[in-house]
Amino acid sequence: MNRESWIESSITSHESRINGIMAWQHIFINPQRYILRSGWRVAIFFIILFPLATVLGSIVGLILTGGDPNKAQAYFGHPLAMNILNLLSTTSALIASVVCLRAFDHLPLRSIGYQLHRGWWRDYLIGTGMAAIMITVIVGIEWLAGAVSLSQSNVPARDLLYGLGISFVFFNLAAAFEEIAFRGYPLQTLLRDMRPAWAVIITSSLFGIAHSLNPHASILGLFNTILAGIWLAVAYLKTRNLWLCTSLHWSWNWTMSAIYGLNVSGLEGIVKTSLFASQQTGPEWLTGGQYGPEGGLLVTVVISLSALLLWRARWLAPSEDFPLGHGSWVVDGGSSGESRITNHESRARRPESEN
């Protein structure tokens, strides 16, 4: 081999190695923005979130129980203790969001969707009322069909009001945690690198899988939970904040359990007192059986119709004074039903003093 051939061969080999390295690098790095790909950022978010929530919960549990297993069992069944655990979980989700937003996206925490912008309370009240009506419609249809019996609970008024108040806090904290954990950083990060449909399907599937180990889980219950994730994601896409999806989430669970005394996603006894006592007597495919209404076909229909209503709603729109948020896709619910892109990354990255 002459010198020229050897040099040419060396250059070709070197270029091949570089191309190989670049190909591997592109698995982790977005070449257009030169930032860690969204899937890896979401994975890191969950790697931070769940161990942190476990550690914080364990530490507080040890402090309050003194390490006594007997006390621990009683402690974790107490409503106030459950609210503390929910608060710790929500705090963990916020911490994980802050770390990832600052490290990867250089955005403030408020970009996640909980800023008290003009009209935030409107989104909150709309979601609260809509979810309460949806559950009432479901229970009403089951009652008319003879699939559920309702009777007023014999709980003293003072205990009932206390229970409703405690469960109000409980479900708001639980909803905030799950919305931050799924429709917060994960959904909004994926929206920056892929089409909305894929981002919604991925995060909604994760949402469903997270509930798949609940007691009395079923295939239909899992499907309905994924569908609920899509419904809540649509609420985010229409408003670009978490107030609407959080209020839909908490009110759905609270009305189901604290008002009608039904199981929530297979979990029994979350609420100790409820306005009504319910007994499901109809077929499981309709009522959901021990999993609760979310395991029944009626919920499939109602959530699907509600998601379609939100998608087409012209009266839902992002607030003008709300920072455009972390995700870069904006949904246009106009007559065409198509999605469009609004490039607001520059606004989201403005100095905090300007936001």
JSON list of C-alpha atoms in Angstrom, two decimals, residues 4 7 52 126 128 135 143-144 149 183 188 198 219 222 226 260 274 286 300-301 318 326 328 330 334 341:
[
{"chain": "A", "resi": 4, "resn": "GLU", "atom": "CA", "xyz": [-1.40, 8.12, -0.46]},
{"chain": "A", "resi": 7, "resn": "ILE", "atom": "CA", "xyz": [-3.53, 8.29, 4.27]},
{"chain": "A", "resi": 52, "resn": "LEU", "atom": "CA", "xyz": [-37.30, 11.64, 46.73]},
{"chain": "A", "resi": 126, "resn": "ILE", "atom": "CA", "xyz": [-65.01, 25.34, 35.45]},
{"chain": "A", "resi": 128, "resn": "THR", "atom": "CA", "xyz": [-64.65, 21.68, 39.55]},
{"chain": "A", "resi": 135, "resn": "ILE", "atom": "CA", "xyz": [-69.95, 12.03, 38.15]},
{"chain": "A", "resi": 143, "resn": "TRP", "atom": "CA", "xyz": [-79.49, 4.76, 39.72]},
{"chain": "A", "resi": 144, "resn": "LEU", "atom": "CA", "xyz": [-82.19, 5.03, 37.05]},
{"chain": "A", "resi": 149, "resn": "SER", "atom": "CA", "xyz": [-78.71, 2.21, 45.36]},
{"chain": "A", "resi": 183, "resn": "ARG", "atom": "CA", "xyz": [-49.19, 16.82, 32.72]},
{"chain": "A", "resi": 188, "resn": "GLN", "atom": "CA", "xyz": [-44.69, 19.78, 28.49]},
{"chain": "A", "resi": 198, "resn": "TRP", "atom": "CA", "xyz": [-47.61, 11.29, 20.71]},
{"chain": "A", "resi": 219, "resn": "ILE", "atom": "CA", "xyz": [-58.46, -4.02, 31.48]},
{"chain": "A", "resi": 222, "resn": "LEU", "atom": "CA", "xyz": [-56.78, 0.63, 32.80]},
{"chain": "A", "resi": 226, "resn": "ILE", "atom": "CA", "xyz": [-55.47, 6.18, 30.09]},
{"chain": "A", "resi": 260, "resn": "TYR", "atom": "CA", "xyz": [-71.51, 9.40, 46.63]},
{"chain": "A", "resi": 274, "resn": "SER", "atom": "CA", "xyz": [-69.56, 10.70, 52.67]},
{"chain": "A", "resi": 286, "resn": "LEU", "atom": "CA", "xyz": [-71.45, -0.90, 33.69]},
{"chain": "A", "resi": 300, "resn": "THR", "atom": "CA", "xyz": [-65.70, 5.49, 28.96]},
{"chain": "A", "resi": 301, "resn": "VAL", "atom": "CA", "xyz": [-68.57, 7.25, 27.21]},
{"chain": "A", "resi": 318, "resn": "PRO", "atom": "CA", "xyz": [-54.94, 30.59, 27.52]},
{"chain": "A", "resi": 326, "resn": "HIS", "atom": "CA", "xyz": [-43.14, 25.13, 28.91]},
{"chain": "A", "resi": 328, "resn": "SER", "atom": "CA", "xyz": [-44.30, 24.69, 22.59]},
{"chain": "A", "resi": 330, "resn": "VAL", "atom": "CA", "xyz": [-50.81, 25.29, 21.24]},
{"chain": "A", "resi": 334, "resn": "GLY", "atom": "CA", "xyz": [-61.51, 25.78, 15.71]},
{"chain": "A", "resi": 341, "resn": "ILE", "atom": "CA", "xyz": [-47.64, 25.48, 16.46]}
]
